[in-house]
GROMACS .gro file of C-alpha atoms in nm:
model
  347
    1UNK     CA    1  -1.345   0.947  -1.379
    2UNK     CA    2  -1.646   1.173  -1.426
    3UNK     CA    3  -1.504   1.296  -1.757
    4UNK     CA    4  -1.421   0.948  -1.884
    5UNK     CA    5  -1.755   0.795  -1.785
    6UNK     CA    6  -1.974   1.102  -1.841
    7UNK     CA    7  -2.107   1.068  -1.489
    8UNK     CA    8  -1.976   1.142  -1.142
    9UNK     CA    9  -1.906   0.832  -0.931
   10UNK     CA   10  -2.105   0.797  -0.612
   11UNK     CA   11  -1.900   0.875  -0.301
   12UNK     CA   12  -1.981   0.675   0.013
   13UNK     CA   13  -1.834   0.667   0.362
   14UNK     CA   14  -1.898   0.307   0.466
   15UNK     CA   15  -1.762   0.053   0.218
   16UNK     CA   16  -2.018  -0.202   0.335
   17UNK     CA   17  -2.285  -0.010   0.143
   18UNK     CA   18  -2.084  -0.067  -0.172
   19UNK     CA   19  -2.058  -0.441  -0.108
   20UNK     CA   20  -2.436  -0.459  -0.083
   21UNK     CA   21  -2.473  -0.326  -0.439
   22UNK     CA   22  -2.542  -0.620  -0.677
   23UNK     CA   23  -2.441  -0.411  -0.979
   24UNK     CA   24  -2.078  -0.393  -0.865
   25UNK     CA   25  -1.862  -0.680  -0.993
   26UNK     CA   26  -1.518  -0.580  -0.864
   27UNK     CA   27  -1.357  -0.338  -0.621
   28UNK     CA   28  -1.016  -0.175  -0.575
   29UNK     CA   29  -0.886  -0.147  -0.217
   30UNK     CA   30  -0.643   0.141  -0.156
   31UNK     CA   31  -0.697   0.194   0.216
   32UNK     CA   32  -0.442   0.189   0.499
   33UNK     CA   33  -0.284  -0.155   0.540
   34UNK     CA   34  -0.495  -0.269   0.834
   35UNK     CA   35  -0.807  -0.259   0.615
   36UNK     CA   36  -0.670  -0.448   0.312
   37UNK     CA   37  -0.755  -0.804   0.412
   38UNK     CA   38  -1.070  -0.741   0.620
   39UNK     CA   39  -1.227  -0.539   0.337
   40UNK     CA   40  -1.104  -0.785   0.076
   41UNK     CA   41  -1.239  -1.089   0.258
   42UNK     CA   42  -1.575  -0.916   0.300
   43UNK     CA   43  -1.573  -0.832  -0.072
   44UNK     CA   44  -1.515  -1.197  -0.165
   45UNK     CA   45  -1.804  -1.296   0.060
   46UNK     CA   46  -2.020  -1.039  -0.118
   47UNK     CA   47  -1.933  -1.191  -0.456
   48UNK     CA   48  -1.692  -0.918  -0.569
   49UNK     CA   49  -1.356  -0.966  -0.736
   50UNK     CA   50  -1.076  -0.773  -0.566
   51UNK     CA   51  -0.774  -0.568  -0.670
   52UNK     CA   52  -0.597  -0.497  -0.342
   53UNK     CA   53  -0.303  -0.264  -0.303
   54UNK     CA   54   0.013  -0.399  -0.146
   55UNK     CA   55   0.057  -0.542   0.108
   56UNK     CA   56  -0.238  -0.780   0.081
   57UNK     CA   57  -0.261  -0.815   0.460
   58UNK     CA   58  -0.161  -0.657   0.788
   59UNK     CA   59  -0.038  -0.985   0.942
   60UNK     CA   60   0.026  -1.344   0.828
   61UNK     CA   61  -0.305  -1.487   0.946
   62UNK     CA   62  -0.500  -1.234   0.741
   63UNK     CA   63  -0.315  -1.349   0.430
   64UNK     CA   64  -0.412  -1.709   0.504
   65UNK     CA   65  -0.775  -1.605   0.546
   66UNK     CA   66  -0.768  -1.398   0.227
   67UNK     CA   67  -0.660  -1.703   0.025
   68UNK     CA   68  -0.929  -1.912   0.192
   69UNK     CA   69  -1.195  -1.653   0.107
   70UNK     CA   70  -1.085  -1.627  -0.257
   71UNK     CA   71  -1.106  -2.005  -0.294
   72UNK     CA   72  -1.431  -2.049  -0.101
   73UNK     CA   73  -1.617  -1.781  -0.297
   74UNK     CA   74  -1.432  -1.839  -0.629
   75UNK     CA   75  -1.320  -1.478  -0.664
   76UNK     CA   76  -1.028  -1.331  -0.857
   77UNK     CA   77  -0.795  -1.144  -0.622
   78UNK     CA   78  -0.493  -0.950  -0.753
   79UNK     CA   79  -0.236  -0.760  -0.545
   80UNK     CA   80  -0.101  -0.430  -0.677
   81UNK     CA   81   0.261  -0.532  -0.727
   82UNK     CA   82   0.256  -0.392  -1.079
   83UNK     CA   83   0.611  -0.497  -1.165
   84UNK     CA   84   0.463  -0.840  -1.233
   85UNK     CA   85   0.300  -0.684  -1.540
   86UNK     CA   86   0.600  -0.490  -1.674
   87UNK     CA   87   0.714  -0.657  -2.000
   88UNK     CA   88   1.081  -0.591  -1.928
   89UNK     CA   89   1.066  -0.760  -1.588
   90UNK     CA   90   0.859  -1.049  -1.724
   91UNK     CA   91   1.133  -1.106  -1.982
   92UNK     CA   92   1.404  -1.080  -1.715
   93UNK     CA   93   1.239  -1.344  -1.497
   94UNK     CA   94   1.183  -1.569  -1.799
   95UNK     CA   95   1.555  -1.542  -1.879
   96UNK     CA   96   1.644  -1.633  -1.520
   97UNK     CA   97   1.417  -1.936  -1.532
   98UNK     CA   98   1.567  -2.037  -1.868
   99UNK     CA   99   1.911  -2.037  -1.705
  100UNK     CA  100   2.076  -1.732  -1.861
  101UNK     CA  101   2.306  -1.706  -1.554
  102UNK     CA  102   2.283  -2.071  -1.453
  103UNK     CA  103   2.132  -2.176  -1.123
  104UNK     CA  104   2.041  -1.859  -0.933
  105UNK     CA  105   2.166  -1.879  -0.575
  106UNK     CA  106   2.133  -1.530  -0.431
  107UNK     CA  107   1.928  -1.215  -0.488
  108UNK     CA  108   1.950  -0.876  -0.321
  109UNK     CA  109   1.743  -0.559  -0.316
  110UNK     CA  110   1.735  -0.224  -0.142
  111UNK     CA  111   1.498   0.065  -0.086
  112UNK     CA  112   1.605   0.413   0.022
  113UNK     CA  113   1.409   0.729   0.092
  114UNK     CA  114   1.464   1.063   0.264
  115UNK     CA  115   1.157   1.083   0.485
  116UNK     CA  116   1.133   1.342   0.758
  117UNK     CA  117   1.023   1.277   1.113
  118UNK     CA  118   0.658   1.265   1.219
  119UNK     CA  119   0.696   1.455   1.545
  120UNK     CA  120   0.500   1.388   1.862
  121UNK     CA  121   0.128   1.373   1.801
  122UNK     CA  122  -0.121   1.575   2.001
  123UNK     CA  123  -0.477   1.473   2.078
  124UNK     CA  124  -0.697   1.708   1.879
  125UNK     CA  125  -1.052   1.709   1.750
  126UNK     CA  126  -1.118   1.465   1.467
  127UNK     CA  127  -1.138   1.655   1.134
  128UNK     CA  128  -1.489   1.691   0.996
  129UNK     CA  129  -1.403   1.492   0.685
  130UNK     CA  130  -1.281   1.186   0.879
  131UNK     CA  131  -1.489   0.906   1.032
  132UNK     CA  132  -1.229   0.806   1.289
  133UNK     CA  133  -1.423   0.502   1.412
  134UNK     CA  134  -1.454   0.360   1.062
  135UNK     CA  135  -1.097   0.457   0.967
  136UNK     CA  136  -0.964   0.253   1.260
  137UNK     CA  137  -1.206  -0.029   1.184
  138UNK     CA  138  -1.052  -0.364   1.280
  139UNK     CA  139  -0.756  -0.211   1.468
  140UNK     CA  140  -0.772  -0.140   1.842
  141UNK     CA  141  -0.939   0.199   1.880
  142UNK     CA  142  -0.745   0.492   2.025
  143UNK     CA  143  -0.794   0.867   2.054
  144UNK     CA  144  -0.720   1.067   1.739
  145UNK     CA  145  -0.380   1.238   1.715
  146UNK     CA  146  -0.262   1.488   1.458
  147UNK     CA  147   0.032   1.286   1.322
  148UNK     CA  148  -0.146   0.970   1.205
  149UNK     CA  149  -0.356   1.048   0.898
  150UNK     CA  150  -0.332   1.076   0.605
  151UNK     CA  151   0.010   0.905   0.568
  152UNK     CA  152   0.205   0.854   0.888
  153UNK     CA  153  -0.005   0.555   0.993
  154UNK     CA  154   0.251   0.353   0.794
  155UNK     CA  155   0.493   0.385   1.086
  156UNK     CA  156   0.263   0.254   1.362
  157UNK     CA  157   0.220  -0.121   1.412
  158UNK     CA  158  -0.156  -0.101   1.469
  159UNK     CA  159  -0.216   0.026   1.116
  160UNK     CA  160   0.099  -0.008   0.907
  161UNK     CA  161   0.354  -0.271   0.809
  162UNK     CA  162   0.668  -0.051   0.818
  163UNK     CA  163   0.879   0.029   0.513
  164UNK     CA  164   0.895  -0.342   0.437
  165UNK     CA  165   0.523  -0.360   0.366
  166UNK     CA  166   0.509  -0.010   0.224
  167UNK     CA  167   0.777  -0.048  -0.044
  168UNK     CA  168   0.988  -0.354   0.031
  169UNK     CA  169   0.715  -0.588  -0.089
  170UNK     CA  170   0.755  -0.459  -0.447
  171UNK     CA  171   1.121  -0.563  -0.459
  172UNK     CA  172   1.093  -0.881  -0.255
  173UNK     CA  173   0.813  -0.994  -0.485
  174UNK     CA  174   1.040  -0.964  -0.790
  175UNK     CA  175   1.327  -1.140  -0.611
  176UNK     CA  176   1.111  -1.431  -0.498
  177UNK     CA  177   0.959  -1.455  -0.847
  178UNK     CA  178   1.301  -1.454  -1.011
  179UNK     CA  179   1.452  -1.709  -0.773
  180UNK     CA  180   1.149  -1.934  -0.813
  181UNK     CA  181   1.106  -1.986  -0.438
  182UNK     CA  182   0.800  -1.991  -0.216
  183UNK     CA  183   0.840  -2.002   0.164
  184UNK     CA  184   1.165  -1.941   0.356
  185UNK     CA  185   1.297  -2.170   0.626
  186UNK     CA  186   1.468  -1.897   0.829
  187UNK     CA  187   1.427  -1.520   0.849
  188UNK     CA  188   1.628  -1.260   1.038
  189UNK     CA  189   1.593  -0.883   1.050
  190UNK     CA  190   1.795  -0.633   1.246
  191UNK     CA  191   1.802  -0.255   1.253
  192UNK     CA  192   1.644   0.026   1.449
  193UNK     CA  193   1.509   0.378   1.456
  194UNK     CA  194   1.816   0.599   1.445
  195UNK     CA  195   1.739   0.934   1.283
  196UNK     CA  196   1.442   1.107   1.444
  197UNK     CA  197   1.312   1.138   1.800
  198UNK     CA  198   0.942   1.105   1.729
  199UNK     CA  199   0.642   0.875   1.762
  200UNK     CA  200   0.741   0.636   1.484
  201UNK     CA  201   0.732   0.274   1.605
  202UNK     CA  202   0.875   0.099   1.299
  203UNK     CA  203   1.246   0.088   1.206
  204UNK     CA  204   1.389   0.353   0.978
  205UNK     CA  205   1.683   0.126   0.894
  206UNK     CA  206   1.697  -0.252   0.864
  207UNK     CA  207   1.868  -0.544   0.694
  208UNK     CA  208   1.664  -0.860   0.644
  209UNK     CA  209   1.781  -1.205   0.532
  210UNK     CA  210   1.583  -1.502   0.404
  211UNK     CA  211   1.703  -1.862   0.369
  212UNK     CA  212   1.528  -2.082   0.110
  213UNK     CA  213   1.730  -2.402   0.140
  214UNK     CA  214   2.020  -2.350  -0.100
  215UNK     CA  215   1.902  -2.003  -0.204
  216UNK     CA  216   1.920  -1.673  -0.022
  217UNK     CA  217   1.769  -1.322  -0.031
  218UNK     CA  218   1.876  -1.003   0.143
  219UNK     CA  219   1.700  -0.667   0.161
  220UNK     CA  220   1.831  -0.339   0.298
  221UNK     CA  221   1.599  -0.046   0.369
  222UNK     CA  222   1.685   0.302   0.487
  223UNK     CA  223   1.412   0.563   0.514
  224UNK     CA  224   1.591   0.875   0.636
  225UNK     CA  225   1.866   0.955   0.384
  226UNK     CA  226   1.902   0.896   0.014
  227UNK     CA  227   2.256   0.939  -0.120
  228UNK     CA  228   2.261   0.889  -0.494
  229UNK     CA  229   2.641   0.903  -0.499
  230UNK     CA  230   2.677   0.580  -0.302
  231UNK     CA  231   2.343   0.401  -0.334
  232UNK     CA  232   2.321   0.145  -0.615
  233UNK     CA  233   2.131   0.264  -0.919
  234UNK     CA  234   1.993  -0.088  -0.953
  235UNK     CA  235   1.782  -0.194  -0.653
  236UNK     CA  236   1.741  -0.560  -0.761
  237UNK     CA  237   2.020  -0.803  -0.850
  238UNK     CA  238   2.045  -1.178  -0.905
  239UNK     CA  239   2.361  -1.388  -0.880
  240UNK     CA  240   2.395  -1.734  -1.032
  241UNK     CA  241   2.655  -2.001  -1.099
  242UNK     CA  242   2.708  -1.860  -1.448
  243UNK     CA  243   2.682  -1.486  -1.397
  244UNK     CA  244   2.459  -1.208  -1.268
  245UNK     CA  245   2.150  -1.016  -1.376
  246UNK     CA  246   2.049  -0.666  -1.274
  247UNK     CA  247   1.713  -0.495  -1.308
  248UNK     CA  248   1.767  -0.163  -1.487
  249UNK     CA  249   1.545   0.143  -1.434
  250UNK     CA  250   1.277  -0.080  -1.285
  251UNK     CA  251   1.163  -0.187  -1.633
  252UNK     CA  252   1.453  -0.368  -1.801
  253UNK     CA  253   1.750  -0.593  -1.732
  254UNK     CA  254   2.109  -0.675  -1.822
  255UNK     CA  255   2.274  -1.013  -1.768
  256UNK     CA  256   2.651  -1.070  -1.752
  257UNK     CA  257   2.888  -1.365  -1.737
  258UNK     CA  258   3.141  -1.386  -1.449
  259UNK     CA  259   3.388  -1.176  -1.650
  260UNK     CA  260   3.142  -0.893  -1.710
  261UNK     CA  261   3.054  -0.980  -2.069
  262UNK     CA  262   2.691  -0.899  -2.148
  263UNK     CA  263   2.483  -1.210  -2.209
  264UNK     CA  264   2.140  -1.059  -2.264
  265UNK     CA  265   1.941  -0.741  -2.212
  266UNK     CA  266   1.591  -0.612  -2.259
  267UNK     CA  267   1.345  -0.346  -2.155
  268UNK     CA  268   0.977  -0.274  -2.155
  269UNK     CA  269   0.799  -0.003  -1.962
  270UNK     CA  270   0.446  -0.008  -1.831
  271UNK     CA  271   0.300  -0.189  -1.536
  272UNK     CA  272   0.024   0.001  -1.361
  273UNK     CA  273  -0.217   0.004  -1.656
  274UNK     CA  274  -0.111  -0.344  -1.765
  275UNK     CA  275  -0.166  -0.481  -1.415
  276UNK     CA  276  -0.519  -0.343  -1.384
  277UNK     CA  277  -0.600  -0.463  -1.736
  278UNK     CA  278  -0.473  -0.808  -1.642
  279UNK     CA  279  -0.714  -0.803  -1.346
  280UNK     CA  280  -1.007  -0.716  -1.573
  281UNK     CA  281  -0.902  -0.976  -1.832
  282UNK     CA  282  -0.883  -1.243  -1.560
  283UNK     CA  283  -1.234  -1.161  -1.441
  284UNK     CA  284  -1.353  -1.208  -1.800
  285UNK     CA  285  -1.174  -1.542  -1.821
  286UNK     CA  286  -0.926  -1.415  -2.079
  287UNK     CA  287  -0.606  -1.433  -1.870
  288UNK     CA  288  -0.444  -1.566  -1.555
  289UNK     CA  289  -0.372  -1.314  -1.282
  290UNK     CA  290  -0.011  -1.195  -1.275
  291UNK     CA  291  -0.008  -1.168  -0.894
  292UNK     CA  292  -0.291  -1.386  -0.767
  293UNK     CA  293  -0.362  -1.380  -0.394
  294UNK     CA  294  -0.158  -1.691  -0.312
  295UNK     CA  295   0.151  -1.549  -0.483
  296UNK     CA  296   0.071  -1.213  -0.325
  297UNK     CA  297   0.056  -1.370   0.021
  298UNK     CA  298   0.393  -1.543  -0.020
  299UNK     CA  299   0.563  -1.212  -0.104
  300UNK     CA  300   0.377  -1.013   0.161
  301UNK     CA  301   0.467  -1.284   0.412
  302UNK     CA  302   0.835  -1.202   0.364
  303UNK     CA  303   0.766  -0.851   0.491
  304UNK     CA  304   0.563  -0.975   0.787
  305UNK     CA  305   0.831  -1.227   0.885
  306UNK     CA  306   1.103  -0.962   0.876
  307UNK     CA  307   0.888  -0.733   1.090
  308UNK     CA  308   0.823  -1.013   1.339
  309UNK     CA  309   1.193  -1.101   1.359
  310UNK     CA  310   1.278  -0.735   1.417
  311UNK     CA  311   1.014  -0.696   1.686
  312UNK     CA  312   1.115  -1.004   1.887
  313UNK     CA  313   1.485  -0.936   1.830
  314UNK     CA  314   1.593  -1.273   1.695
  315UNK     CA  315   1.602  -1.507   1.398
  316UNK     CA  316   1.283  -1.704   1.340
  317UNK     CA  317   1.251  -2.053   1.195
  318UNK     CA  318   0.949  -2.176   1.002
  319UNK     CA  319   0.782  -2.516   0.980
  320UNK     CA  320   0.824  -2.654   0.628
  321UNK     CA  321   0.469  -2.794   0.623
  322UNK     CA  322   0.260  -2.520   0.787
  323UNK     CA  323   0.499  -2.232   0.702
  324UNK     CA  324   0.433  -2.094   1.049
  325UNK     CA  325   0.693  -1.998   1.309
  326UNK     CA  326   0.836  -2.286   1.511
  327UNK     CA  327   0.917  -2.297   1.883
  328UNK     CA  328   0.868  -1.926   1.947
  329UNK     CA  329   0.538  -1.839   2.121
  330UNK     CA  330   0.628  -1.469   2.145
  331UNK     CA  331   0.683  -1.448   1.770
  332UNK     CA  332   0.363  -1.643   1.699
  333UNK     CA  333   0.166  -1.386   1.900
  334UNK     CA  334   0.238  -1.149   1.612
  335UNK     CA  335   0.098  -1.394   1.356
  336UNK     CA  336  -0.243  -1.234   1.404
  337UNK     CA  337  -0.381  -0.941   1.603
  338UNK     CA  338  -0.662  -0.828   1.832
  339UNK     CA  339  -0.967  -0.701   1.644
  340UNK     CA  340  -1.253  -0.470   1.717
  341UNK     CA  341  -1.544  -0.713   1.721
  342UNK     CA  342  -1.757  -0.523   1.469
  343UNK     CA  343  -1.484  -0.544   1.205
  344UNK     CA  344  -1.318  -0.880   1.279
  345UNK     CA  345  -1.263  -1.070   0.951
  346UNK     CA  346  -1.413  -1.417   0.923
  347UNK     CA  347  -1.428  -1.646   0.622
   0.00000   0.00000   0.00000
């Protein structure tokens, strides 16, 4: 950045100082998950546009508040699901909506990784470079342990959103976009932590299902072994009344009729740069956001709902008007969280 701009950016510890700067028009949030919505809501209140990394919230209620803040303060808010800006995937979704495989009834995706265990953390002195109070921010404050930062926070419920929020949101976003659906009526997720005996709280293996009336989504995630011999090379697939469509190499697609004859194909790389440029263009009034906060919330919500179903150990049903969980007080307790008063988000 210093080379590109011929000046070194100012480094600050407390983001609130940045929000007080009237010369800043927009911010990028790439913090741990539990900070995404609280910082983003505060940025909207301060008159800043926001590019927030996925997921856009740590729990469903934060997503609702984030939308409210964007509307109240008329700010542009984009989530970093950059596949929305890949030309090949844009073309694939357009083909689906045009009916290349007829009415699309089912979509599936998967995410696999070969992560190691995180061990059992020990209470140690906070590193000099880390402001542990500010890092925890809105989450309940605990003593520092040596297996949390800089990455393993993903696997603790106080700070992370499991593999679903970490990577699943990218694929679920494309599936929901391609199917043309918004909110599910029923969600179920089952799985567990099977591989490592360690402090991880989130599942290392799960299968999640989503019912959208007459349409259906499934996602499988496995975080402890990656077997290229058996795992599908294509992590996203759509199935319709007139054929199927697969996403190829994350930047293209191929569509087939029921007999395997190719109907259409296309490709187009890019995404990260395009997505950030789309954000800037939208701020200037030259484009619509490719993953505006309301769309972002709907996709992030799929991850939260799967996590809630997994944690309570049963299928959850949602109200078709409020899109909140019905007749399950234990599940609804996970709709929001307890906050440290100093950092509690309010619109």
